Coordinates of C-alpha atoms in Angstrom, one line a residue:
M68 CA -1.9 2.7 1.6
V69 CA -6.0 3.9 0.2
P70 CA -8.4 3.0 3.0
P71 CA -10.0 0.4 2.4
L72 CA -13.8 0.8 0.9
L73 CA -16.6 -1.1 3.0
H74 CA -19.9 -1.3 4.2
L75 CA -21.8 -2.8 7.0
R76 CA -25.6 -3.0 7.1
I77 CA -27.1 -3.9 10.3
H78 CA -30.3 -5.1 11.1
P79 CA -31.8 -3.9 14.2
H80 CA -33.4 -7.5 15.3
P81 CA -31.9 -9.7 16.8
H82 CA -31.3 -13.3 15.5
C83 CA -31.9 -11.7 11.7
L84 CA -30.7 -13.8 9.0
L85 CA -31.5 -12.5 5.6
L86 CA -30.7 -8.4 4.7
P87 CA -32.5 -7.0 1.6
R88 CA -29.3 -5.3 -0.3
T89 CA -28.1 -2.7 -0.7
R90 CA -27.2 -0.8 -4.3
R91 CA -24.8 1.6 -3.0
A92 CA -21.3 1.4 -3.6
A93 CA -18.2 3.1 -4.7
P94 CA -17.8 3.4 -8.0
I95 CA -15.0 0.8 -9.7
R96 CA -13.8 0.9 -13.1
P97 CA -16.4 -0.8 -15.7
S98 CA -13.9 -3.7 -17.8
L99 CA -12.7 -4.5 -13.8
K100 CA -14.8 -8.1 -14.1
P101 CA -13.2 -11.2 -13.1
L102 CA -13.1 -13.8 -15.8
C103 CA -13.0 -16.9 -14.1
S104 CA -14.3 -19.3 -11.4
S105 CA -12.4 -18.1 -8.2
S106 CA -14.2 -14.8 -7.3
S107 CA -17.5 -17.2 -7.9
S108 CA -20.1 -17.3 -4.9
S109 CA -19.4 -19.1 -2.0
D110 CA -22.8 -19.8 -1.2
S111 CA -22.6 -21.9 -4.6
P112 CA -24.4 -26.4 -3.8
A113 CA -21.5 -27.3 -5.1
R114 CA -18.8 -25.2 -3.9
T115 CA -17.7 -26.5 -0.4
R116 CA -17.6 -23.5 2.8
P117 CA -13.4 -22.7 3.0
P118 CA -12.5 -23.2 6.1
L119 CA -12.7 -19.5 8.4
H120 CA -9.5 -17.6 8.0
G121 CA -11.0 -13.6 7.4
P122 CA -12.2 -11.7 4.3
S123 CA -11.1 -13.9 0.9
L124 CA -13.2 -12.6 -2.4
R125 CA -13.3 -16.8 -2.7
R126 CA -15.8 -16.4 0.7
G127 CA -17.6 -13.8 0.2
R128 CA -21.3 -14.3 -0.9
A129 CA -21.7 -11.9 -4.2
L130 CA -24.3 -9.5 -5.0
P131 CA -24.8 -9.9 -8.8
D132 CA -27.2 -7.0 -9.1
H133 CA -24.6 -4.5 -7.2
R134 CA -22.5 -2.6 -9.4
D135 CA -19.0 -3.4 -8.3
P136 CA -19.1 -6.7 -9.3
F137 CA -15.9 -7.6 -5.9
A138 CA -18.5 -6.6 -3.5
R139 CA -18.9 -9.4 -1.3
A140 CA -21.8 -9.7 1.9
F141 CA -20.1 -11.3 5.0
D142 CA -22.8 -11.3 7.9
L143 CA -21.9 -10.5 11.0
A144 CA -22.7 -10.5 14.7
A145 CA -22.5 -7.1 16.3
L146 CA -22.9 -5.3 19.8
R147 CA -24.7 -1.9 20.0
V148 CA -23.3 -0.4 23.3
P149 CA -23.7 3.0 24.1
A150 CA -20.7 5.6 22.9
P151 CA -19.3 5.7 26.7
A152 CA -18.9 2.5 26.9
C153 CA -16.8 1.9 23.9
A154 CA -13.4 1.8 24.6
P155 CA -13.7 0.1 27.6
L156 CA -15.9 -2.7 26.8
E157 CA -13.7 -3.2 23.4
R158 CA -10.8 -3.9 25.9
R159 CA -12.8 -6.7 27.3
L160 CA -13.4 -8.0 24.5
R161 CA -10.9 -7.4 22.3
G162 CA -10.1 -11.9 22.0
H163 CA -13.2 -11.4 21.4
L164 CA -14.0 -8.3 18.3
L165 CA -13.6 -9.2 14.3
N166 CA -10.0 -8.9 13.5
W167 CA -9.9 -8.4 9.8
P168 CA -7.4 -6.2 8.5
R169 CA -7.7 -2.5 7.6
V170 CA -11.4 -3.4 8.9
R171 CA -12.1 -1.5 12.3
N172 CA -14.5 -3.2 14.8
V173 CA -16.3 -0.7 16.1
A174 CA -18.7 0.9 13.8
R175 CA -19.9 4.4 14.0
L176 CA -23.5 5.3 12.5
P177 CA -24.3 8.0 10.7
N178 CA -26.2 10.9 12.8
D179 CA -26.8 8.6 15.3
Q180 CA -26.9 11.5 17.9
G181 CA -28.7 9.6 20.2
L182 CA -32.7 11.8 21.5
L183 CA -30.6 13.7 23.7
A184 CA -29.0 15.5 20.4
L185 CA -33.5 16.3 19.8
G186 CA -33.7 17.9 23.0
L187 CA -35.5 15.2 24.4
A188 CA -34.6 13.7 28.0
P189 CA -35.0 10.7 29.3
P190 CA -38.5 9.6 30.5
S191 CA -38.6 9.1 34.4
P192 CA -38.8 6.2 36.7
A193 CA -43.0 5.1 36.4
P194 CA -44.0 7.0 39.8
R195 CA -46.1 4.3 42.4
D196 CA -49.1 6.2 41.3
P197 CA -48.2 6.0 37.7
A198 CA -50.3 8.5 35.6
P199 CA -52.3 7.5 32.8
P200 CA -49.9 7.6 29.7
A201 CA -50.2 11.3 27.6
T202 CA -51.3 10.8 24.1
A203 CA -50.6 11.7 21.2
V204 CA -52.5 14.7 20.7
A205 CA -50.8 16.4 24.4
R206 CA -47.2 14.6 22.8
R207 CA -48.0 17.4 20.2
E208 CA -49.1 20.0 22.3
K209 CA -45.8 20.1 24.0
L210 CA -43.8 19.6 21.4
A211 CA -45.2 22.7 19.7
R212 CA -44.4 25.1 22.6
E213 CA -41.5 23.7 22.5
F214 CA -40.9 25.6 19.3
N215 CA -39.8 30.0 19.2
A216 CA -39.9 32.7 15.9
R217 CA -36.0 31.9 15.8
G218 CA -36.4 28.1 14.2
F219 CA -36.2 24.2 15.8
L220 CA -33.0 25.6 17.8
R221 CA -33.9 22.6 19.9
F222 CA -34.2 19.9 18.0
P223 CA -31.9 20.7 14.6
N224 CA -33.5 17.9 13.0
L225 CA -36.9 18.6 12.8
A226 CA -35.2 22.0 11.8
R227 CA -34.2 19.1 8.9
L228 CA -37.5 18.5 8.2
S229 CA -37.8 21.7 6.6
R230 CA -34.6 21.2 4.0
P231 CA -34.6 18.9 0.8
T232 CA -33.3 15.3 1.8
P233 CA -30.6 14.4 0.2
A234 CA -32.4 11.6 -2.0
A235 CA -34.3 14.7 -3.0
R236 CA -31.0 16.6 -3.9
R237 CA -29.6 13.4 -6.0
R238 CA -32.2 13.8 -7.7
R239 CA -31.9 17.6 -8.3
G240 CA -27.9 16.8 -9.5
R241 CA -29.4 14.8 -11.8
K242 CA -31.8 17.0 -13.8
G243 CA -29.5 20.1 -13.3
D244 CA -25.5 20.8 -12.3
D245 CA -23.5 17.0 -13.3
G246 CA -20.7 18.5 -11.5
D247 CA -22.3 17.6 -7.8
E248 CA -23.4 14.0 -8.6
E249 CA -19.8 13.6 -9.7
A250 CA -18.7 15.4 -6.7
T251 CA -21.2 13.4 -3.9
R252 CA -19.7 10.1 -5.9
K253 CA -15.9 11.1 -5.2
R254 CA -16.6 11.7 -2.0
D255 CA -18.4 8.0 -1.8
R256 CA -15.7 6.4 -3.4
D257 CA -13.7 7.6 -0.7
K258 CA -14.9 6.8 2.4
A259 CA -13.0 4.4 4.2
Y260 CA -16.2 2.6 5.3
V261 CA -20.2 3.4 6.4
V262 CA -22.7 2.4 8.2
E263 CA -26.5 1.9 7.5
V264 CA -29.3 1.0 10.0
V265 CA -31.6 -1.2 7.6
G266 CA -36.2 -1.2 8.7
E267 CA -34.4 2.2 11.5
R268 CA -35.9 5.5 10.7
T269 CA -34.4 7.6 8.6
E270 CA -33.5 11.9 7.4
D271 CA -35.0 10.4 4.1
D272 CA -38.1 9.2 5.5
D273 CA -40.2 12.3 6.7
D274 CA -43.0 9.8 8.6
D275 CA -40.5 9.0 10.2
E276 CA -39.1 10.9 11.3
W277 CA -42.9 12.1 12.8
K278 CA -43.5 8.7 14.3
G279 CA -40.2 8.1 15.9
L280 CA -41.0 12.0 18.1
V281 CA -44.3 12.5 18.5
G282 CA -46.4 8.4 17.2
E283 CA -47.7 6.2 19.5
E284 CA -44.6 4.6 20.2
G285 CA -43.4 6.8 22.0
F286 CA -39.8 6.3 23.4
G287 CA -40.7 2.4 22.8
R288 CA -37.7 -0.3 22.7
G289 CA -35.2 1.7 21.8
A290 CA -35.2 4.3 25.1
W291 CA -31.9 3.4 26.8
R292 CA -30.1 5.0 24.1
M293 CA -30.3 8.6 25.0
G294 CA -26.7 9.8 22.9
P295 CA -24.8 8.5 20.2
T296 CA -23.8 4.5 20.1
R297 CA -21.0 2.1 18.2
L298 CA -20.9 -1.7 17.0
L299 CA -18.2 -3.9 18.1
L300 CA -18.2 -6.0 15.9
L301 CA -18.1 -10.0 17.2
D302 CA -15.5 -12.0 16.1
E303 CA -17.0 -13.8 12.3
S304 CA -17.7 -17.4 14.2
Y305 CA -20.3 -15.7 16.1
A306 CA -22.3 -14.6 12.6
E307 CA -25.2 -17.1 13.4
R308 CA -25.1 -17.9 17.1
K309 CA -27.6 -17.4 19.7
V310 CA -27.1 -16.2 22.6
D311 CA -27.2 -19.0 24.8
D312 CA -23.9 -20.1 22.3
L313 CA -21.8 -17.2 22.7
P314 CA -18.5 -16.8 25.0
E315 CA -19.3 -16.7 28.7
A316 CA -17.1 -13.4 28.9
V317 CA -19.4 -12.2 25.7
K318 CA -22.6 -13.5 27.9
D319 CA -21.1 -12.3 30.9
V320 CA -20.8 -8.4 29.5
L321 CA -24.7 -8.8 28.4
D322 CA -26.2 -10.6 32.0
H323 CA -24.4 -7.7 33.4
E324 CA -25.9 -4.9 31.8
T325 CA -29.3 -6.7 31.7
Q326 CA -32.0 -4.9 34.2
Q327 CA -34.4 -6.3 36.3
D328 CA -37.9 -5.3 33.7
G329 CA -35.2 -7.6 31.3
S330 CA -33.8 -4.6 29.7
S331 CA -30.4 -4.1 28.4
A332 CA -28.0 -1.6 27.9
Y333 CA -26.8 -3.5 24.7
E334 CA -28.0 -4.5 21.5
L335 CA -27.1 -7.7 20.1
I336 CA -27.6 -7.7 16.5
C337 CA -27.2 -9.1 13.5
C338 CA -25.0 -7.1 10.5
Q339 CA -23.7 -7.6 7.3
L340 CA -20.1 -6.4 5.9
T341 CA -19.5 -5.4 2.7
L342 CA -16.5 -5.2 1.3
F343 CA -15.5 -3.6 -2.3
Y344 CA -12.5 -3.2 -5.2
N345 CA -11.4 -1.1 -3.3
Y346 CA -10.7 -2.9 -0.1
W347 CA -9.1 -6.0 -1.7
P348 CA -5.8 -6.6 -2.0
M349 CA -3.7 -6.6 -5.4
N350 CA -3.4 -10.1 -5.5
E351 CA -6.8 -11.4 -4.3
V352 CA -8.2 -9.4 -7.1
L353 CA -6.1 -10.5 -9.6
E354 CA -7.0 -14.1 -8.8
A355 CA -9.8 -13.1 -9.3
L356 CA -9.9 -11.2 -13.1
L357 CA -7.0 -13.7 -14.4
P358 CA -7.5 -17.1 -16.2
E359 CA -6.8 -20.3 -13.8
G360 CA -3.5 -21.2 -14.4
I361 CA -2.2 -18.3 -14.9
I362 CA 1.0 -17.6 -12.3
I363 CA -0.3 -14.4 -10.7
P364 CA 2.2 -11.3 -10.4
T365 CA 2.7 -9.6 -7.0
G366 CA 6.0 -8.3 -7.3
F367 CA 6.8 -5.2 -8.8
E368 CA 9.8 -2.9 -8.8
T369 CA 9.3 1.0 -7.4
V370 CA 10.8 3.8 -8.6
G371 CA 9.2 7.3 -7.3
H372 CA 5.5 7.2 -8.6
I373 CA 7.0 4.4 -11.0
A374 CA 5.5 1.2 -11.2
H375 CA 8.0 -0.9 -13.2
L376 CA 6.9 -4.2 -14.7
N377 CA 8.9 -7.8 -15.7
L378 CA 5.6 -9.5 -17.2
R379 CA 6.1 -13.4 -18.1
D380 CA 5.0 -13.6 -22.3
E381 CA 1.6 -15.1 -20.5
H382 CA 0.8 -12.1 -18.8
L383 CA 1.2 -9.8 -21.5
P384 CA -2.8 -10.6 -23.2
Y385 CA -3.1 -9.7 -19.9
K386 CA -1.1 -7.0 -19.3
K387 CA -3.1 -3.3 -19.8
L388 CA -5.9 -5.5 -17.1
I389 CA -3.5 -6.1 -14.8
A390 CA -1.7 -2.5 -14.9
Q391 CA -4.8 -0.9 -14.0
V392 CA -5.1 -3.0 -11.2
V393 CA -1.6 -2.3 -9.7
L394 CA -2.2 1.6 -10.6
D395 CA -5.4 1.4 -8.3
K396 CA -4.2 -0.9 -5.7
N397 CA -1.1 1.4 -5.0
K398 CA -2.6 5.3 -5.7
P399 CA -1.1 7.7 -4.9
K400 CA 2.2 6.7 -4.6
I401 CA 1.9 4.9 -8.3
Q402 CA 0.8 7.5 -10.8
T403 CA 2.7 5.4 -14.2
V404 CA 3.1 1.8 -14.7
V405 CA 5.5 0.4 -17.4
N406 CA 6.2 -3.1 -17.9
K407 CA 10.4 -4.1 -19.7
T408 CA 10.0 -4.8 -23.0
D409 CA 13.5 -6.7 -23.7
A410 CA 16.4 -6.9 -22.5
I411 CA 19.0 -4.5 -21.7
Q412 CA 21.4 -5.0 -24.2
N413 CA 23.5 -1.5 -25.0
D414 CA 26.4 0.3 -23.6
H415 CA 24.2 2.5 -22.2
R416 CA 22.0 0.8 -20.2
T417 CA 18.8 1.5 -20.6
M418 CA 15.3 0.0 -20.9
Q419 CA 12.7 -0.4 -23.1
L420 CA 9.5 0.5 -21.1
E421 CA 5.8 0.7 -21.8
V422 CA 3.5 2.5 -20.4
L423 CA 0.9 0.1 -19.5
A424 CA -1.7 2.8 -17.2
G425 CA -1.1 5.5 -16.1
N426 CA 0.6 9.4 -17.6
D427 CA 3.4 8.9 -19.9
S428 CA 6.0 10.9 -18.4
L429 CA 9.3 8.4 -17.2
H430 CA 11.2 11.5 -16.1
T431 CA 10.8 10.8 -11.1
M432 CA 12.1 11.9 -8.0
V433 CA 13.0 8.8 -5.7
I434 CA 13.9 9.2 -2.0
E435 CA 16.9 6.4 -1.3
S436 CA 18.9 6.2 2.5
G437 CA 17.5 11.0 2.6
L438 CA 18.9 11.4 -0.3
R439 CA 17.0 12.7 -3.6
F440 CA 17.4 11.0 -6.5
Q441 CA 16.4 13.0 -10.1
V442 CA 16.1 9.5 -12.9
D443 CA 14.4 9.6 -16.2
L444 CA 13.7 5.6 -15.9
G445 CA 14.0 5.8 -20.8
A446 CA 17.5 7.2 -20.2
V447 CA 19.4 6.3 -17.6
Y448 CA 19.3 2.6 -15.3
W449 CA 18.1 3.1 -11.8
N450 CA 18.2 -0.1 -9.6
S451 CA 15.8 0.2 -6.3
R452 CA 16.7 -3.6 -4.8
L453 CA 19.9 -2.8 -5.1
A454 CA 19.8 0.0 -2.6
T455 CA 20.7 -2.5 1.0
G456 CA 23.8 -3.4 -1.1
R457 CA 24.2 -0.3 -1.3
Q458 CA 23.8 1.1 1.7
R459 CA 26.3 -2.1 3.0
L460 CA 29.3 -1.1 1.1
V461 CA 28.8 3.0 2.5
N462 CA 27.7 1.6 6.4
D463 CA 29.4 -1.8 7.1
I464 CA 32.7 -1.0 4.9
F465 CA 33.5 2.2 3.6
R466 CA 35.8 4.6 6.3
D467 CA 35.8 8.0 6.8
S468 CA 39.4 8.2 5.2
D469 CA 38.2 6.4 2.3
V470 CA 38.4 7.6 -1.6
V471 CA 36.1 5.8 -3.7
C472 CA 36.5 5.1 -7.7
D473 CA 32.3 4.3 -8.8
M474 CA 33.6 2.8 -12.4
F475 CA 29.4 2.9 -13.5
S476 CA 28.3 5.1 -11.7
G477 CA 25.0 5.8 -13.6
V478 CA 22.7 9.0 -11.9
G479 CA 24.8 8.5 -7.9
P480 CA 23.0 6.4 -5.7
L481 CA 26.6 4.9 -5.2
A482 CA 29.0 8.4 -4.9
I483 CA 26.4 10.5 -4.3
S484 CA 25.3 8.3 -1.0
A485 CA 29.2 7.6 0.2
A486 CA 30.6 11.3 -0.4
K487 CA 27.6 12.0 2.8
K488 CA 30.8 10.6 4.4
V489 CA 34.2 8.9 2.8
K490 CA 36.8 11.8 1.9
Y491 CA 36.5 11.9 -2.2
V492 CA 34.7 10.3 -4.8
Y493 CA 35.8 9.0 -8.7
A494 CA 32.5 9.0 -10.7
N495 CA 32.1 7.5 -14.3
D496 CA 28.9 6.3 -16.7
I497 CA 29.4 6.3 -20.4
N498 CA 26.0 7.1 -20.7
P499 CA 26.4 10.7 -20.9
T500 CA 22.9 11.2 -19.7
A501 CA 23.1 9.5 -16.9
V502 CA 26.0 12.3 -16.5
E503 CA 24.1 15.1 -17.0
Y504 CA 21.6 13.6 -13.9
L505 CA 24.6 12.6 -12.0
E506 CA 26.0 16.5 -12.0
R507 CA 22.1 17.4 -11.2
N508 CA 22.3 15.1 -7.7
M509 CA 25.4 15.9 -6.3
V510 CA 23.8 19.7 -6.2
L511 CA 20.1 18.9 -5.0
N512 CA 22.1 16.9 -2.2
K513 CA 24.8 20.2 -2.1
L514 CA 27.7 17.4 -2.4
E515 CA 28.8 18.9 -5.5
R516 CA 32.4 19.6 -4.2
K517 CA 33.7 16.3 -3.1
I518 CA 32.2 13.9 -6.5
E519 CA 34.5 14.6 -10.2
V520 CA 32.8 13.5 -12.7
F521 CA 33.6 11.9 -15.7
N522 CA 31.5 10.9 -19.1
M523 CA 33.9 7.5 -20.7
D524 CA 34.3 4.4 -21.3
A525 CA 35.1 2.0 -18.0
R526 CA 38.4 0.9 -18.8
R527 CA 39.7 4.4 -19.5
F528 CA 38.6 5.8 -17.1
V529 CA 41.0 3.6 -14.3
S530 CA 44.1 4.7 -16.4
S531 CA 43.5 8.7 -16.1
I532 CA 42.6 8.0 -12.3
Y533 CA 45.5 6.4 -12.0
S534 CA 48.4 8.5 -14.2
S535 CA 47.4 11.5 -12.6
Q536 CA 49.1 13.8 -10.8
H537 CA 45.9 15.3 -9.2
V538 CA 44.7 12.6 -7.5
H539 CA 43.7 11.6 -4.2
P540 CA 45.3 7.8 -3.7
V541 CA 42.1 6.0 -4.5
T542 CA 41.2 3.1 -1.1
Q543 CA 38.1 1.1 -2.5
I544 CA 36.8 1.0 -6.3
V545 CA 33.3 -0.3 -6.5
M546 CA 32.1 -2.4 -10.4
N547 CA 28.3 -2.2 -10.2
L548 CA 27.7 -4.0 -13.4
P549 CA 26.8 -7.3 -13.4
N550 CA 26.5 -8.2 -16.0
D551 CA 30.1 -7.4 -17.5
A552 CA 31.7 -5.8 -14.5
A553 CA 33.7 -8.5 -13.9
E554 CA 36.0 -8.5 -17.9
F555 CA 36.7 -5.0 -16.5
L556 CA 39.2 -6.5 -14.1
D557 CA 41.5 -6.3 -16.6
V558 CA 42.5 -3.1 -16.5
F559 CA 43.9 -3.3 -13.3
R560 CA 46.8 -5.5 -14.7
G561 CA 49.6 -3.9 -14.4
I562 CA 47.9 -0.1 -13.4
L563 CA 51.5 0.9 -11.5
R564 CA 53.9 0.1 -14.7
N565 CA 52.8 3.2 -15.8
S566 CA 52.3 5.3 -12.7
Q567 CA 53.5 8.8 -12.4
S568 CA 57.1 8.0 -10.1
G569 CA 57.1 9.0 -7.2
L570 CA 53.4 9.4 -6.3
C571 CA 52.0 7.3 -3.2
F572 CA 49.5 4.3 -3.6
V573 CA 47.8 2.2 -2.5
M574 CA 46.4 -0.9 -2.8
P575 CA 42.5 -0.2 -3.3
M576 CA 39.9 -3.1 -1.9
I577 CA 37.9 -3.8 -5.0
H578 CA 34.6 -5.0 -5.0
V579 CA 33.5 -6.5 -8.2
Y580 CA 29.2 -7.5 -9.0
G581 CA 28.3 -11.0 -10.9
F582 CA 25.6 -12.9 -12.3
S583 CA 25.9 -16.9 -11.4
K584 CA 24.5 -19.5 -12.6
A585 CA 25.7 -22.3 -11.7
E586 CA 25.4 -24.2 -7.9
D587 CA 28.0 -23.2 -5.9
P588 CA 27.7 -18.9 -7.2
E589 CA 30.8 -18.5 -4.9
H590 CA 33.6 -21.2 -6.9
D591 CA 31.9 -20.0 -10.1
F592 CA 31.7 -16.4 -9.9
N593 CA 35.7 -16.4 -7.8
E594 CA 37.3 -18.1 -10.5
R595 CA 36.2 -15.8 -13.1
I596 CA 37.9 -13.6 -11.4
N597 CA 41.3 -15.2 -11.2
V598 CA 40.8 -15.5 -15.4
A599 CA 40.3 -11.7 -15.3
L600 CA 43.4 -11.2 -13.2
G601 CA 45.4 -13.9 -14.7
E602 CA 46.6 -14.6 -11.2
N603 CA 44.8 -15.9 -8.4
V604 CA 43.4 -13.5 -6.5
D605 CA 43.2 -15.1 -2.0
S606 CA 41.0 -14.3 1.2
V607 CA 38.2 -13.2 -1.2
Q608 CA 35.1 -11.8 0.4
M609 CA 31.9 -13.0 -1.7
H610 CA 28.2 -11.8 -0.4
R611 CA 25.4 -12.8 -1.7
V612 CA 23.2 -9.5 -3.1
R613 CA 20.1 -11.4 -4.0
L614 CA 18.3 -14.0 -5.7
V615 CA 17.6 -11.9 -9.2
A616 CA 15.8 -14.9 -10.8
P617 CA 14.9 -19.5 -9.9
G618 CA 18.9 -20.4 -9.7
K619 CA 20.3 -17.5 -10.6
W620 CA 21.9 -14.7 -7.4
M621 CA 23.7 -11.9 -8.2
I622 CA 27.4 -11.7 -5.7
C623 CA 29.2 -9.3 -4.8
A624 CA 33.5 -10.2 -4.6
S625 CA 35.3 -8.4 -2.6
F626 CA 38.5 -8.3 -2.5
T627 CA 42.1 -6.5 -2.2
L628 CA 44.0 -5.7 -5.3
P629 CA 48.1 -7.7 -5.4
E630 CA 50.2 -6.2 -6.0
S631 CA 51.8 -8.5 -8.1
V632 CA 49.3 -8.0 -10.5
A633 CA 49.0 -3.9 -10.5
I634 CA 53.4 -4.5 -11.2
A635 CA 52.4 -6.8 -13.6
Q636 CA 52.7 -6.9 -17.8
P637 CA 48.9 -5.7 -18.9
N638 CA 47.5 -7.7 -21.2
Y639 CA 44.7 -5.9 -22.6
I640 CA 44.5 -3.3 -25.1
S641 CA 44.9 0.0 -23.8
C642 CA 42.2 2.6 -24.5

């Protein structure tokens, strides 16, 4: 999963409500702009603020001037604490901290190393007879004595002042090398989150660096921050509360750290959390992009690096937009997004696909149950959603002594998986390209010695298996061609009438797949099996594989071939 990009802007004073908005953001494709009113600002007087339920594009405050149209700002409260005290305090306040998906409730401030990193010691306690405070001139002289000829060894921040500031380096990059600017943008885009303190000195401001060290304020407020600090983001319901309105657990923490002089090692501050396009999940982005009333496409099949969509007619005008969001939200795993343009209407079961986003390669590597399969999605059939059904057969039904016959093997997901467990496998497919990939995958998984491959019509394949003298007795037959598999059952009627005498045959268990839209899909599929075999079959075990469409089930029927059917008069024309 790609890490979310979020942006925190902190105000140093408690109970601050509104903050100026930053213009920094992760680069985003300019074409991805919300089209409907669902992404409008939740601050609009015509809208009622939805109840608190976590981050949402509907709830966030839109930033009109921001180059990221999906940037949403949220006001939160936070405790600023020393880094060593962060972990125990986080455990103590676990139920009161922010609990948003992919957002850490502990934020680290960049370049926050505290005063100790500057070589400055904390102020000593005031003596009984306090001496007059040192003047600014005396402090400057003390700092000058700390310098040496080799540089600002004890003052890394001061040394940094002599180098070009990041702002100057960025301006120089715009004038000269464009590659550096692009690299900077890439680094910003890859960051999980950015914390920016508003109102405090930064390394971009030389005057603030000097004022913080030698100004008239001295150590002043915040002198307790000798080391690095962290922000503990509080629950969003505490954002607009005053200290007295906070839960007792939070107030106890603040009271415990309050000194006799009223100072505290913890600060309660207001912050603004800005979530960018990279943070939002695919369904929320599509809901903002697509017109109101259109069903949001949220599911797709993953085949290696390819996302396979089945878009409705209403989605087609926005297919490129949908594909780009799918690609953005599933990188780097997904590199190509395709859509099926027509139903499968050929014997080779190849799909008509249109590449909508990403690279044009449909050749991919699929890993299933620890096995690797090379697949060309434009030339062979593959369905990742059938993986659970394949493993059910291999793990729960097949035995070590079985001989499996896969009549519609494709590139071999079932045949190769079964070959790791059973005695032998016969695999067949009518598509020569699928057979080529099957042979590659056998070698790839080092199972070529346990699989025999055929490239012929399924009826002819079964007839040749049962008429040959050099085959192992088949005990399991798989017919995974849901559209037409039941129609091929007639090949088993009279299959033993023409068998070689003296051969030992066992009645195989047949696993046939099919679709049914009936109210009782099991009864409907059982009737079709009986019609194809020409005889009623007892003890048919029905398993619902999955719901492929509303009211349309894929069924797997398992039964032992009746001997009366195997020796009956054939009712089909032999191939």
